[in-house]
């Protein structure tokens, strides 16, 4: 995603300029795209139709969906996460946060929050139980991604690194070079990890074998999120 005035989907799927500050994007199960930024939220169909969502949030950051079609949006002005169900009903599912950023749901419906202000990752279970994941050394974490095996990956933005939390609880820092304020994370269909390398105005791809390359994308300006095309 381009931080100012344009949304570009990696790979090969692009939308026209939306003329707003866009920090976060997410796919719906239908293939539509949710866009959140500047206190505005949109649903964008694959044919480019843009619909404003009737949601009163002011300083939105992370956005994600779950397998049931619910939409979750983090709001840094109120330090909360709001859930919007498919019928448009809004409920607050997390309060008392500190600069919440990236959001993630897993297949079981658990919600993960990059709580940047406390340098932690929170997990909200389906019954509402909130726990802090056992990850040390985080510095301004801004996004979370999950691979097909269930391992979690966190953009450790303040440390210019990507942290992996294995399903067995093992923590490791990926062997990367040249990261500069990495933010948005996403996996494509081939299992590559895409990284919005914000400080370098670039998108980095990390293959399953650890090979790191820079995606051929020009004109990026402080990219803060990435979203692979559904085909990968």
JSON list of C-alpha atoms in Angstrom, two decimals:
[
{"chain": "A", "resi": 1, "resn": "UNK", "atom": "CA", "xyz": [0.00, 0.00, 0.00]},
{"chain": "A", "resi": 2, "resn": "UNK", "atom": "CA", "xyz": [1.18, 3.47, -0.80]},
{"chain": "A", "resi": 3, "resn": "UNK", "atom": "CA", "xyz": [0.99, 5.68, 2.26]},
{"chain": "A", "resi": 4, "resn": "UNK", "atom": "CA", "xyz": [-0.25, 8.79, 0.43]},
{"chain": "A", "resi": 5, "resn": "UNK", "atom": "CA", "xyz": [-3.16, 8.96, -1.99]},
{"chain": "A", "resi": 6, "resn": "UNK", "atom": "CA", "xyz": [-2.81, 5.58, -3.74]},
{"chain": "A", "resi": 7, "resn": "UNK", "atom": "CA", "xyz": [-3.53, 1.97, -2.82]},
{"chain": "A", "resi": 8, "resn": "UNK", "atom": "CA", "xyz": [-1.53, -0.67, -4.67]},
{"chain": "A", "resi": 9, "resn": "UNK", "atom": "CA", "xyz": [-2.15, -4.36, -4.11]},
{"chain": "A", "resi": 10, "resn": "UNK", "atom": "CA", "xyz": [0.81, -6.70, -4.42]},
{"chain": "A", "resi": 11, "resn": "UNK", "atom": "CA", "xyz": [0.68, -8.47, -6.83]},
{"chain": "A", "resi": 12, "resn": "UNK", "atom": "CA", "xyz": [-0.69, -6.86, -9.98]},
{"chain": "A", "resi": 13, "resn": "UNK", "atom": "CA", "xyz": [-4.01, -5.65, -8.58]},
{"chain": "A", "resi": 14, "resn": "UNK", "atom": "CA", "xyz": [-4.41, -1.89, -8.37]},
{"chain": "A", "resi": 15, "resn": "UNK", "atom": "CA", "xyz": [-7.14, 0.58, -7.52]},
{"chain": "A", "resi": 16, "resn": "UNK", "atom": "CA", "xyz": [-7.44, 4.20, -8.51]},
{"chain": "A", "resi": 17, "resn": "UNK", "atom": "CA", "xyz": [-6.28, 6.87, -6.07]},
{"chain": "A", "resi": 18, "resn": "UNK", "atom": "CA", "xyz": [-8.63, 7.23, -3.11]},
{"chain": "A", "resi": 19, "resn": "UNK", "atom": "CA", "xyz": [-7.35, 10.65, -2.03]},
{"chain": "A", "resi": 20, "resn": "UNK", "atom": "CA", "xyz": [-7.07, 9.91, 1.68]},
{"chain": "A", "resi": 21, "resn": "UNK", "atom": "CA", "xyz": [-4.48, 8.83, 4.21]},
{"chain": "A", "resi": 22, "resn": "UNK", "atom": "CA", "xyz": [-4.54, 5.02, 4.16]},
{"chain": "A", "resi": 23, "resn": "UNK", "atom": "CA", "xyz": [-2.73, 3.17, 6.92]},
{"chain": "A", "resi": 24, "resn": "UNK", "atom": "CA", "xyz": [-4.45, -0.23, 6.65]},
{"chain": "A", "resi": 25, "resn": "UNK", "atom": "CA", "xyz": [-6.20, -2.57, 4.21]},
{"chain": "A", "resi": 26, "resn": "UNK", "atom": "CA", "xyz": [-7.85, -6.01, 4.49]},
{"chain": "A", "resi": 27, "resn": "UNK", "atom": "CA", "xyz": [-9.66, -8.52, 2.29]},
{"chain": "A", "resi": 28, "resn": "UNK", "atom": "CA", "xyz": [-13.25, -9.57, 2.94]},
{"chain": "A", "resi": 29, "resn": "UNK", "atom": "CA", "xyz": [-14.25, -13.19, 2.31]},
{"chain": "A", "resi": 30, "resn": "UNK", "atom": "CA", "xyz": [-16.09, -11.98, -0.80]},
{"chain": "A", "resi": 31, "resn": "UNK", "atom": "CA", "xyz": [-12.87, -10.59, -2.27]},
{"chain": "A", "resi": 32, "resn": "UNK", "atom": "CA", "xyz": [-13.90, -7.01, -1.58]},
{"chain": "A", "resi": 33, "resn": "UNK", "atom": "CA", "xyz": [-11.37, -4.79, 0.16]},
{"chain": "A", "resi": 34, "resn": "UNK", "atom": "CA", "xyz": [-11.77, -2.80, 3.35]},
{"chain": "A", "resi": 35, "resn": "UNK", "atom": "CA", "xyz": [-9.74, 0.39, 3.61]},
{"chain": "A", "resi": 36, "resn": "UNK", "atom": "CA", "xyz": [-9.26, 2.31, 6.85]},
{"chain": "A", "resi": 37, "resn": "UNK", "atom": "CA", "xyz": [-7.54, 5.63, 7.35]},
{"chain": "A", "resi": 38, "resn": "UNK", "atom": "CA", "xyz": [-7.92, 9.26, 8.33]},
{"chain": "A", "resi": 39, "resn": "UNK", "atom": "CA", "xyz": [-11.08, 8.51, 10.30]},
{"chain": "A", "resi": 40, "resn": "UNK", "atom": "CA", "xyz": [-12.72, 7.07, 7.18]},
{"chain": "A", "resi": 41, "resn": "UNK", "atom": "CA", "xyz": [-13.60, 3.48, 6.33]},
{"chain": "A", "resi": 42, "resn": "UNK", "atom": "CA", "xyz": [-14.49, 2.19, 2.88]},
{"chain": "A", "resi": 43, "resn": "UNK", "atom": "CA", "xyz": [-15.52, -1.05, 1.28]},
{"chain": "A", "resi": 44, "resn": "UNK", "atom": "CA", "xyz": [-14.09, -1.31, -2.24]},
{"chain": "A", "resi": 45, "resn": "UNK", "atom": "CA", "xyz": [-15.32, -3.96, -4.66]},
{"chain": "A", "resi": 46, "resn": "UNK", "atom": "CA", "xyz": [-12.98, -5.53, -7.18]},
{"chain": "A", "resi": 47, "resn": "UNK", "atom": "CA", "xyz": [-14.63, -3.48, -9.94]},
{"chain": "A", "resi": 48, "resn": "UNK", "atom": "CA", "xyz": [-13.56, -0.31, -8.11]},
{"chain": "A", "resi": 49, "resn": "UNK", "atom": "CA", "xyz": [-16.91, 0.69, -6.56]},
{"chain": "A", "resi": 50, "resn": "UNK", "atom": "CA", "xyz": [-16.28, 2.51, -3.27]},
{"chain": "A", "resi": 51, "resn": "UNK", "atom": "CA", "xyz": [-18.83, 2.56, -0.44]},
{"chain": "A", "resi": 52, "resn": "UNK", "atom": "CA", "xyz": [-18.35, 4.54, 2.77]},
{"chain": "A", "resi": 53, "resn": "UNK", "atom": "CA", "xyz": [-19.07, 2.46, 5.87]},
{"chain": "A", "resi": 54, "resn": "UNK", "atom": "CA", "xyz": [-21.37, 4.01, 8.50]},
{"chain": "A", "resi": 55, "resn": "UNK", "atom": "CA", "xyz": [-18.81, 3.78, 11.30]},
{"chain": "A", "resi": 56, "resn": "UNK", "atom": "CA", "xyz": [-17.92, 6.60, 13.70]},
{"chain": "A", "resi": 57, "resn": "UNK", "atom": "CA", "xyz": [-14.22, 6.08, 14.33]},
{"chain": "A", "resi": 58, "resn": "UNK", "atom": "CA", "xyz": [-11.71, 8.92, 14.30]},
{"chain": "A", "resi": 59, "resn": "UNK", "atom": "CA", "xyz": [-8.09, 7.79, 14.16]},
{"chain": "A", "resi": 60, "resn": "UNK", "atom": "CA", "xyz": [-8.17, 4.31, 12.73]},
{"chain": "A", "resi": 61, "resn": "UNK", "atom": "CA", "xyz": [-5.12, 2.11, 12.25]},
{"chain": "A", "resi": 62, "resn": "UNK", "atom": "CA", "xyz": [-5.28, -1.70, 11.96]},
{"chain": "A", "resi": 63, "resn": "UNK", "atom": "CA", "xyz": [-8.12, -3.49, 10.20]},
{"chain": "A", "resi": 64, "resn": "UNK", "atom": "CA", "xyz": [-8.93, -7.17, 9.67]},
{"chain": "A", "resi": 65, "resn": "UNK", "atom": "CA", "xyz": [-11.77, -9.61, 9.08]},
{"chain": "A", "resi": 66, "resn": "UNK", "atom": "CA", "xyz": [-12.59, -13.06, 10.45]},
{"chain": "A", "resi": 67, "resn": "UNK", "atom": "CA", "xyz": [-14.01, -16.25, 8.95]},
{"chain": "A", "resi": 68, "resn": "UNK", "atom": "CA", "xyz": [-17.56, -15.22, 9.92]},
{"chain": "A", "resi": 69, "resn": "UNK", "atom": "CA", "xyz": [-17.38, -11.98, 7.98]},
{"chain": "A", "resi": 70, "resn": "UNK", "atom": "CA", "xyz": [-16.92, -9.70, 10.98]},
{"chain": "A", "resi": 71, "resn": "UNK", "atom": "CA", "xyz": [-14.78, -6.60, 10.51]},
{"chain": "A", "resi": 72, "resn": "UNK", "atom": "CA", "xyz": [-12.41, -5.34, 13.22]},
{"chain": "A", "resi": 73, "resn": "UNK", "atom": "CA", "xyz": [-10.92, -1.83, 13.31]},
{"chain": "A", "resi": 74, "resn": "UNK", "atom": "CA", "xyz": [-8.40, -0.40, 15.78]},
{"chain": "A", "resi": 75, "resn": "UNK", "atom": "CA", "xyz": [-8.90, 3.23, 16.84]},
{"chain": "A", "resi": 76, "resn": "UNK", "atom": "CA", "xyz": [-5.89, 4.94, 18.38]},
{"chain": "A", "resi": 77, "resn": "UNK", "atom": "CA", "xyz": [-7.89, 7.97, 19.49]},
{"chain": "A", "resi": 78, "resn": "UNK", "atom": "CA", "xyz": [-9.98, 5.86, 21.90]},
{"chain": "A", "resi": 79, "resn": "UNK", "atom": "CA", "xyz": [-7.48, 2.98, 22.32]},
{"chain": "A", "resi": 80, "resn": "UNK", "atom": "CA", "xyz": [-10.14, 0.46, 21.43]},
{"chain": "A", "resi": 81, "resn": "UNK", "atom": "CA", "xyz": [-10.97, -2.18, 18.83]},
{"chain": "A", "resi": 82, "resn": "UNK", "atom": "CA", "xyz": [-14.45, -2.16, 17.33]},
{"chain": "A", "resi": 83, "resn": "UNK", "atom": "CA", "xyz": [-16.18, -5.16, 15.76]},
{"chain": "A", "resi": 84, "resn": "UNK", "atom": "CA", "xyz": [-18.74, -4.69, 12.99]},
{"chain": "A", "resi": 85, "resn": "UNK", "atom": "CA", "xyz": [-20.77, -7.79, 12.19]},
{"chain": "A", "resi": 86, "resn": "UNK", "atom": "CA", "xyz": [-22.19, -8.55, 8.71]},
{"chain": "A", "resi": 87, "resn": "UNK", "atom": "CA", "xyz": [-25.46, -6.83, 9.73]},
{"chain": "A", "resi": 88, "resn": "UNK", "atom": "CA", "xyz": [-23.62, -3.62, 10.60]},
{"chain": "A", "resi": 89, "resn": "UNK", "atom": "CA", "xyz": [-23.97, -4.00, 14.38]},
{"chain": "A", "resi": 90, "resn": "UNK", "atom": "CA", "xyz": [-21.01, -2.43, 16.18]},
{"chain": "A", "resi": 91, "resn": "UNK", "atom": "CA", "xyz": [-19.55, -3.61, 19.47]},
{"chain": "A", "resi": 92, "resn": "UNK", "atom": "CA", "xyz": [-16.35, -2.73, 21.31]},
{"chain": "A", "resi": 93, "resn": "UNK", "atom": "CA", "xyz": [-14.28, -5.88, 21.82]},
{"chain": "A", "resi": 94, "resn": "UNK", "atom": "CA", "xyz": [-11.14, -4.41, 23.40]},
{"chain": "A", "resi": 95, "resn": "UNK", "atom": "CA", "xyz": [-10.64, -1.35, 25.61]},
{"chain": "A", "resi": 96, "resn": "UNK", "atom": "CA", "xyz": [-7.80, 0.08, 27.66]},
{"chain": "A", "resi": 97, "resn": "UNK", "atom": "CA", "xyz": [-5.31, -0.40, 24.86]},
{"chain": "A", "resi": 98, "resn": "UNK", "atom": "CA", "xyz": [-2.30, 1.82, 24.19]},
{"chain": "A", "resi": 99, "resn": "UNK", "atom": "CA", "xyz": [-1.81, 2.86, 20.56]},
{"chain": "A", "resi": 100, "resn": "UNK", "atom": "CA", "xyz": [-3.31, -0.29, 18.97]},
{"chain": "A", "resi": 101, "resn": "UNK", "atom": "CA", "xyz": [-2.01, -0.90, 15.47]},
{"chain": "A", "resi": 102, "resn": "UNK", "atom": "CA", "xyz": [-2.12, -4.08, 13.37]},
{"chain": "A", "resi": 103, "resn": "UNK", "atom": "CA", "xyz": [-4.87, -6.66, 13.87]},
{"chain": "A", "resi": 104, "resn": "UNK", "atom": "CA", "xyz": [-5.09, -10.36, 12.99]},
{"chain": "A", "resi": 105, "resn": "UNK", "atom": "CA", "xyz": [-7.66, -13.12, 13.43]},
{"chain": "A", "resi": 106, "resn": "UNK", "atom": "CA", "xyz": [-6.92, -16.84, 13.29]},
{"chain": "A", "resi": 107, "resn": "UNK", "atom": "CA", "xyz": [-9.20, -19.62, 11.97]},
{"chain": "A", "resi": 108, "resn": "UNK", "atom": "CA", "xyz": [-10.58, -20.19, 15.48]},
{"chain": "A", "resi": 109, "resn": "UNK", "atom": "CA", "xyz": [-11.76, -16.59, 15.72]},
{"chain": "A", "resi": 110, "resn": "UNK", "atom": "CA", "xyz": [-9.14, -15.36, 18.18]},
{"chain": "A", "resi": 111, "resn": "UNK", "atom": "CA", "xyz": [-8.15, -11.71, 17.70]},
{"chain": "A", "resi": 112, "resn": "UNK", "atom": "CA", "xyz": [-4.54, -10.51, 17.98]},
{"chain": "A", "resi": 113, "resn": "UNK", "atom": "CA", "xyz": [-3.65, -6.86, 18.56]},
{"chain": "A", "resi": 114, "resn": "UNK", "atom": "CA", "xyz": [-0.30, -5.15, 18.11]},
{"chain": "A", "resi": 115, "resn": "UNK", "atom": "CA", "xyz": [-0.48, -2.93, 21.19]},
{"chain": "A", "resi": 116, "resn": "UNK", "atom": "CA", "xyz": [2.39, -0.66, 20.19]},
{"chain": "A", "resi": 117, "resn": "UNK", "atom": "CA", "xyz": [2.25, 1.63, 23.22]},
{"chain": "A", "resi": 118, "resn": "UNK", "atom": "CA", "xyz": [3.04, -1.24, 25.58]},
{"chain": "A", "resi": 119, "resn": "UNK", "atom": "CA", "xyz": [5.37, -3.10, 23.19]},
{"chain": "A", "resi": 120, "resn": "UNK", "atom": "CA", "xyz": [3.20, -6.19, 23.35]},
{"chain": "A", "resi": 121, "resn": "UNK", "atom": "CA", "xyz": [0.89, -8.47, 21.38]},
{"chain": "A", "resi": 122, "resn": "UNK", "atom": "CA", "xyz": [-2.52, -9.14, 22.93]},
{"chain": "A", "resi": 123, "resn": "UNK", "atom": "CA", "xyz": [-4.78, -12.07, 22.23]},
{"chain": "A", "resi": 124, "resn": "UNK", "atom": "CA", "xyz": [-8.54, -11.78, 22.67]},
{"chain": "A", "resi": 125, "resn": "UNK", "atom": "CA", "xyz": [-10.14, -15.23, 22.77]},
{"chain": "A", "resi": 126, "resn": "UNK", "atom": "CA", "xyz": [-13.64, -15.84, 21.44]},
{"chain": "A", "resi": 127, "resn": "UNK", "atom": "CA", "xyz": [-14.96, -15.79, 25.02]},
{"chain": "A", "resi": 128, "resn": "UNK", "atom": "CA", "xyz": [-13.42, -12.35, 25.57]},
{"chain": "A", "resi": 129, "resn": "UNK", "atom": "CA", "xyz": [-10.45, -13.52, 27.64]},
{"chain": "A", "resi": 130, "resn": "UNK", "atom": "CA", "xyz": [-7.45, -11.22, 27.09]},
{"chain": "A", "resi": 131, "resn": "UNK", "atom": "CA", "xyz": [-3.87, -12.45, 27.42]},
{"chain": "A", "resi": 132, "resn": "UNK", "atom": "CA", "xyz": [-0.45, -11.05, 26.51]},
{"chain": "A", "resi": 133, "resn": "UNK", "atom": "CA", "xyz": [1.66, -13.28, 24.30]},
{"chain": "A", "resi": 134, "resn": "UNK", "atom": "CA", "xyz": [5.05, -14.26, 25.78]},
{"chain": "A", "resi": 135, "resn": "UNK", "atom": "CA", "xyz": [7.27, -12.21, 23.44]},
{"chain": "A", "resi": 136, "resn": "UNK", "atom": "CA", "xyz": [10.26, -10.25, 24.70]},
{"chain": "A", "resi": 137, "resn": "UNK", "atom": "CA", "xyz": [12.20, -7.37, 23.18]},
{"chain": "A", "resi": 138, "resn": "UNK", "atom": "CA", "xyz": [9.41, -5.79, 21.15]},
{"chain": "A", "resi": 139, "resn": "UNK", "atom": "CA", "xyz": [9.87, -2.13, 20.26]},
{"chain": "A", "resi": 140, "resn": "UNK", "atom": "CA", "xyz": [6.85, -0.42, 18.69]},
{"chain": "A", "resi": 141, "resn": "UNK", "atom": "CA", "xyz": [5.24, -3.52, 17.12]},
{"chain": "A", "resi": 142, "resn": "UNK", "atom": "CA", "xyz": [2.89, -2.42, 14.36]},
{"chain": "A", "resi": 143, "resn": "UNK", "atom": "CA", "xyz": [1.55, -5.50, 12.59]},
{"chain": "A", "resi": 144, "resn": "UNK", "atom": "CA", "xyz": [1.03, -9.27, 12.84]},
{"chain": "A", "resi": 145, "resn": "UNK", "atom": "CA", "xyz": [0.78, -12.02, 10.24]},
{"chain": "A", "resi": 146, "resn": "UNK", "atom": "CA", "xyz": [0.18, -15.77, 10.45]},
{"chain": "A", "resi": 147, "resn": "UNK", "atom": "CA", "xyz": [1.53, -18.47, 8.15]},
{"chain": "A", "resi": 148, "resn": "UNK", "atom": "CA", "xyz": [-0.34, -21.63, 7.18]},
{"chain": "A", "resi": 149, "resn": "UNK", "atom": "CA", "xyz": [1.36, -23.56, 10.01]},
{"chain": "A", "resi": 150, "resn": "UNK", "atom": "CA", "xyz": [0.06, -21.13, 12.63]},
{"chain": "A", "resi": 151, "resn": "UNK", "atom": "CA", "xyz": [3.35, -19.35, 13.36]},
{"chain": "A", "resi": 152, "resn": "UNK", "atom": "CA", "xyz": [2.99, -15.64, 14.13]},
{"chain": "A", "resi": 153, "resn": "UNK", "atom": "CA", "xyz": [5.21, -12.93, 12.65]},
{"chain": "A", "resi": 154, "resn": "UNK", "atom": "CA", "xyz": [5.45, -9.45, 14.18]},
{"chain": "A", "resi": 155, "resn": "UNK", "atom": "CA", "xyz": [6.86, -6.31, 12.61]},
{"chain": "A", "resi": 156, "resn": "UNK", "atom": "CA", "xyz": [9.18, -5.06, 15.33]},
{"chain": "A", "resi": 157, "resn": "UNK", "atom": "CA", "xyz": [9.24, -1.59, 13.83]},
{"chain": "A", "resi": 158, "resn": "UNK", "atom": "CA", "xyz": [11.41, 0.19, 16.40]},
{"chain": "A", "resi": 159, "resn": "UNK", "atom": "CA", "xyz": [14.07, -2.50, 16.13]},
{"chain": "A", "resi": 160, "resn": "UNK", "atom": "CA", "xyz": [13.99, -2.75, 12.31]},
{"chain": "A", "resi": 161, "resn": "UNK", "atom": "CA", "xyz": [13.29, -6.45, 12.56]},
{"chain": "A", "resi": 162, "resn": "UNK", "atom": "CA", "xyz": [10.68, -9.21, 12.10]},
{"chain": "A", "resi": 163, "resn": "UNK", "atom": "CA", "xyz": [10.03, -11.50, 15.08]},
{"chain": "A", "resi": 164, "resn": "UNK", "atom": "CA", "xyz": [8.63, -15.02, 14.70]},
{"chain": "A", "resi": 165, "resn": "UNK", "atom": "CA", "xyz": [6.66, -16.73, 17.46]},
{"chain": "A", "resi": 166, "resn": "UNK", "atom": "CA", "xyz": [6.41, -20.44, 16.71]},
{"chain": "A", "resi": 167, "resn": "UNK", "atom": "CA", "xyz": [3.41, -22.58, 17.57]},
{"chain": "A", "resi": 168, "resn": "UNK", "atom": "CA", "xyz": [5.57, -24.14, 20.31]},
{"chain": "A", "resi": 169, "resn": "UNK", "atom": "CA", "xyz": [6.25, -20.72, 21.84]},
{"chain": "A", "resi": 170, "resn": "UNK", "atom": "CA", "xyz": [9.79, -20.43, 20.50]},
{"chain": "A", "resi": 171, "resn": "UNK", "atom": "CA", "xyz": [10.78, -16.86, 19.66]},
{"chain": "A", "resi": 172, "resn": "UNK", "atom": "CA", "xyz": [13.26, -15.95, 16.93]},
{"chain": "A", "resi": 173, "resn": "UNK", "atom": "CA", "xyz": [14.25, -12.89, 14.92]},
{"chain": "A", "resi": 174, "resn": "UNK", "atom": "CA", "xyz": [14.31, -13.43, 11.16]},
{"chain": "A", "resi": 175, "resn": "UNK", "atom": "CA", "xyz": [17.68, -13.09, 9.46]},
{"chain": "A", "resi": 176, "resn": "UNK", "atom": "CA", "xyz": [16.96, -10.00, 7.35]},
{"chain": "A", "resi": 177, "resn": "UNK", "atom": "CA", "xyz": [18.99, -7.09, 6.00]},
{"chain": "A", "resi": 178, "resn": "UNK", "atom": "CA", "xyz": [18.12, -3.52, 5.18]},
{"chain": "A", "resi": 179, "resn": "UNK", "atom": "CA", "xyz": [14.84, -3.26, 7.04]},
{"chain": "A", "resi": 180, "resn": "UNK", "atom": "CA", "xyz": [13.97, 0.31, 8.01]},
{"chain": "A", "resi": 181, "resn": "UNK", "atom": "CA", "xyz": [10.83, 0.80, 10.10]},
{"chain": "A", "resi": 182, "resn": "UNK", "atom": "CA", "xyz": [9.06, -2.33, 8.77]},
{"chain": "A", "resi": 183, "resn": "UNK", "atom": "CA", "xyz": [5.31, -2.09, 9.27]},
{"chain": "A", "resi": 184, "resn": "UNK", "atom": "CA", "xyz": [2.60, -4.01, 7.40]},
{"chain": "A", "resi": 185, "resn": "UNK", "atom": "CA", "xyz": [2.97, -7.78, 6.97]},
{"chain": "A", "resi": 186, "resn": "UNK", "atom": "CA", "xyz": [1.11, -10.30, 4.83]},
{"chain": "A", "resi": 187, "resn": "UNK", "atom": "CA", "xyz": [1.62, -13.77, 3.39]},
{"chain": "A", "resi": 188, "resn": "UNK", "atom": "CA", "xyz": [0.87, -14.49, -0.24]},
{"chain": "A", "resi": 189, "resn": "UNK", "atom": "CA", "xyz": [-0.48, -17.78, -1.60]},
{"chain": "A", "resi": 190, "resn": "UNK", "atom": "CA", "xyz": [3.04, -19.11, -2.17]},
{"chain": "A", "resi": 191, "resn": "UNK", "atom": "CA", "xyz": [4.00, -18.62, 1.48]},
{"chain": "A", "resi": 192, "resn": "UNK", "atom": "CA", "xyz": [6.18, -15.57, 0.90]},
{"chain": "A", "resi": 193, "resn": "UNK", "atom": "CA", "xyz": [6.13, -12.95, 3.65]},
{"chain": "A", "resi": 194, "resn": "UNK", "atom": "CA", "xyz": [5.60, -9.43, 2.28]},
{"chain": "A", "resi": 195, "resn": "UNK", "atom": "CA", "xyz": [6.87, -6.53, 4.36]},
{"chain": "A", "resi": 196, "resn": "UNK", "atom": "CA", "xyz": [6.02, -2.84, 3.98]},
{"chain": "A", "resi": 197, "resn": "UNK", "atom": "CA", "xyz": [9.54, -1.50, 4.53]},
{"chain": "A", "resi": 198, "resn": "UNK", "atom": "CA", "xyz": [8.27, 1.95, 5.38]},
{"chain": "A", "resi": 199, "resn": "UNK", "atom": "CA", "xyz": [11.52, 3.78, 6.00]},
{"chain": "A", "resi": 200, "resn": "UNK", "atom": "CA", "xyz": [13.02, 2.53, 2.74]},
{"chain": "A", "resi": 201, "resn": "UNK", "atom": "CA", "xyz": [9.93, 3.24, 0.60]},
{"chain": "A", "resi": 202, "resn": "UNK", "atom": "CA", "xyz": [9.91, -0.38, -0.53]},
{"chain": "A", "resi": 203, "resn": "UNK", "atom": "CA", "xyz": [8.13, -3.74, -0.31]},
{"chain": "A", "resi": 204, "resn": "UNK", "atom": "CA", "xyz": [10.37, -6.63, 0.75]},
{"chain": "A", "resi": 205, "resn": "UNK", "atom": "CA", "xyz": [9.58, -10.28, 0.01]},
{"chain": "A", "resi": 206, "resn": "UNK", "atom": "CA", "xyz": [10.94, -13.03, 2.25]},
{"chain": "A", "resi": 207, "resn": "UNK", "atom": "CA", "xyz": [10.60, -16.50, 0.71]},
{"chain": "A", "resi": 208, "resn": "UNK", "atom": "CA", "xyz": [9.92, -19.61, 2.82]},
{"chain": "A", "resi": 209, "resn": "UNK", "atom": "CA", "xyz": [13.62, -20.52, 2.52]},
{"chain": "A", "resi": 210, "resn": "UNK", "atom": "CA", "xyz": [14.61, -17.12, 3.91]},
{"chain": "A", "resi": 211, "resn": "UNK", "atom": "CA", "xyz": [15.70, -15.56, 0.62]},
{"chain": "A", "resi": 212, "resn": "UNK", "atom": "CA", "xyz": [15.05, -11.81, 0.72]},
{"chain": "A", "resi": 213, "resn": "UNK", "atom": "CA", "xyz": [14.28, -9.67, -2.32]},
{"chain": "A", "resi": 214, "resn": "UNK", "atom": "CA", "xyz": [12.80, -6.24, -2.95]},
{"chain": "A", "resi": 215, "resn": "UNK", "atom": "CA", "xyz": [9.57, -6.21, -4.96]},
{"chain": "A", "resi": 216, "resn": "UNK", "atom": "CA", "xyz": [9.78, -4.19, -8.17]},
{"chain": "A", "resi": 217, "resn": "UNK", "atom": "CA", "xyz": [7.50, -1.32, -7.16]},
{"chain": "A", "resi": 218, "resn": "UNK", "atom": "CA", "xyz": [8.28, 2.31, -7.93]},
{"chain": "A", "resi": 219, "resn": "UNK", "atom": "CA", "xyz": [6.92, 5.55, -6.50]},
{"chain": "A", "resi": 220, "resn": "UNK", "atom": "CA", "xyz": [6.20, 4.23, -3.03]},
{"chain": "A", "resi": 221, "resn": "UNK", "atom": "CA", "xyz": [6.07, 6.86, -0.30]},
{"chain": "A", "resi": 222, "resn": "UNK", "atom": "CA", "xyz": [6.30, 5.52, 3.26]},
{"chain": "A", "resi": 223, "resn": "UNK", "atom": "CA", "xyz": [4.27, 2.32, 2.62]},
{"chain": "A", "resi": 224, "resn": "UNK", "atom": "CA", "xyz": [2.54, 1.18, 5.80]},
{"chain": "A", "resi": 225, "resn": "UNK", "atom": "CA", "xyz": [0.63, -1.94, 4.72]},
{"chain": "A", "resi": 226, "resn": "UNK", "atom": "CA", "xyz": [0.62, -4.69, 2.10]},
{"chain": "A", "resi": 227, "resn": "UNK", "atom": "CA", "xyz": [-2.14, -6.87, 0.69]},
{"chain": "A", "resi": 228, "resn": "UNK", "atom": "CA", "xyz": [-1.41, -9.65, -1.81]},
{"chain": "A", "resi": 229, "resn": "UNK", "atom": "CA", "xyz": [-3.85, -10.27, -4.63]},
{"chain": "A", "resi": 230, "resn": "UNK", "atom": "CA", "xyz": [-6.08, -13.25, -3.90]},
{"chain": "A", "resi": 231, "resn": "UNK", "atom": "CA", "xyz": [-4.16, -15.25, -6.48]},
{"chain": "A", "resi": 232, "resn": "UNK", "atom": "CA", "xyz": [-0.97, -14.57, -4.52]}
]
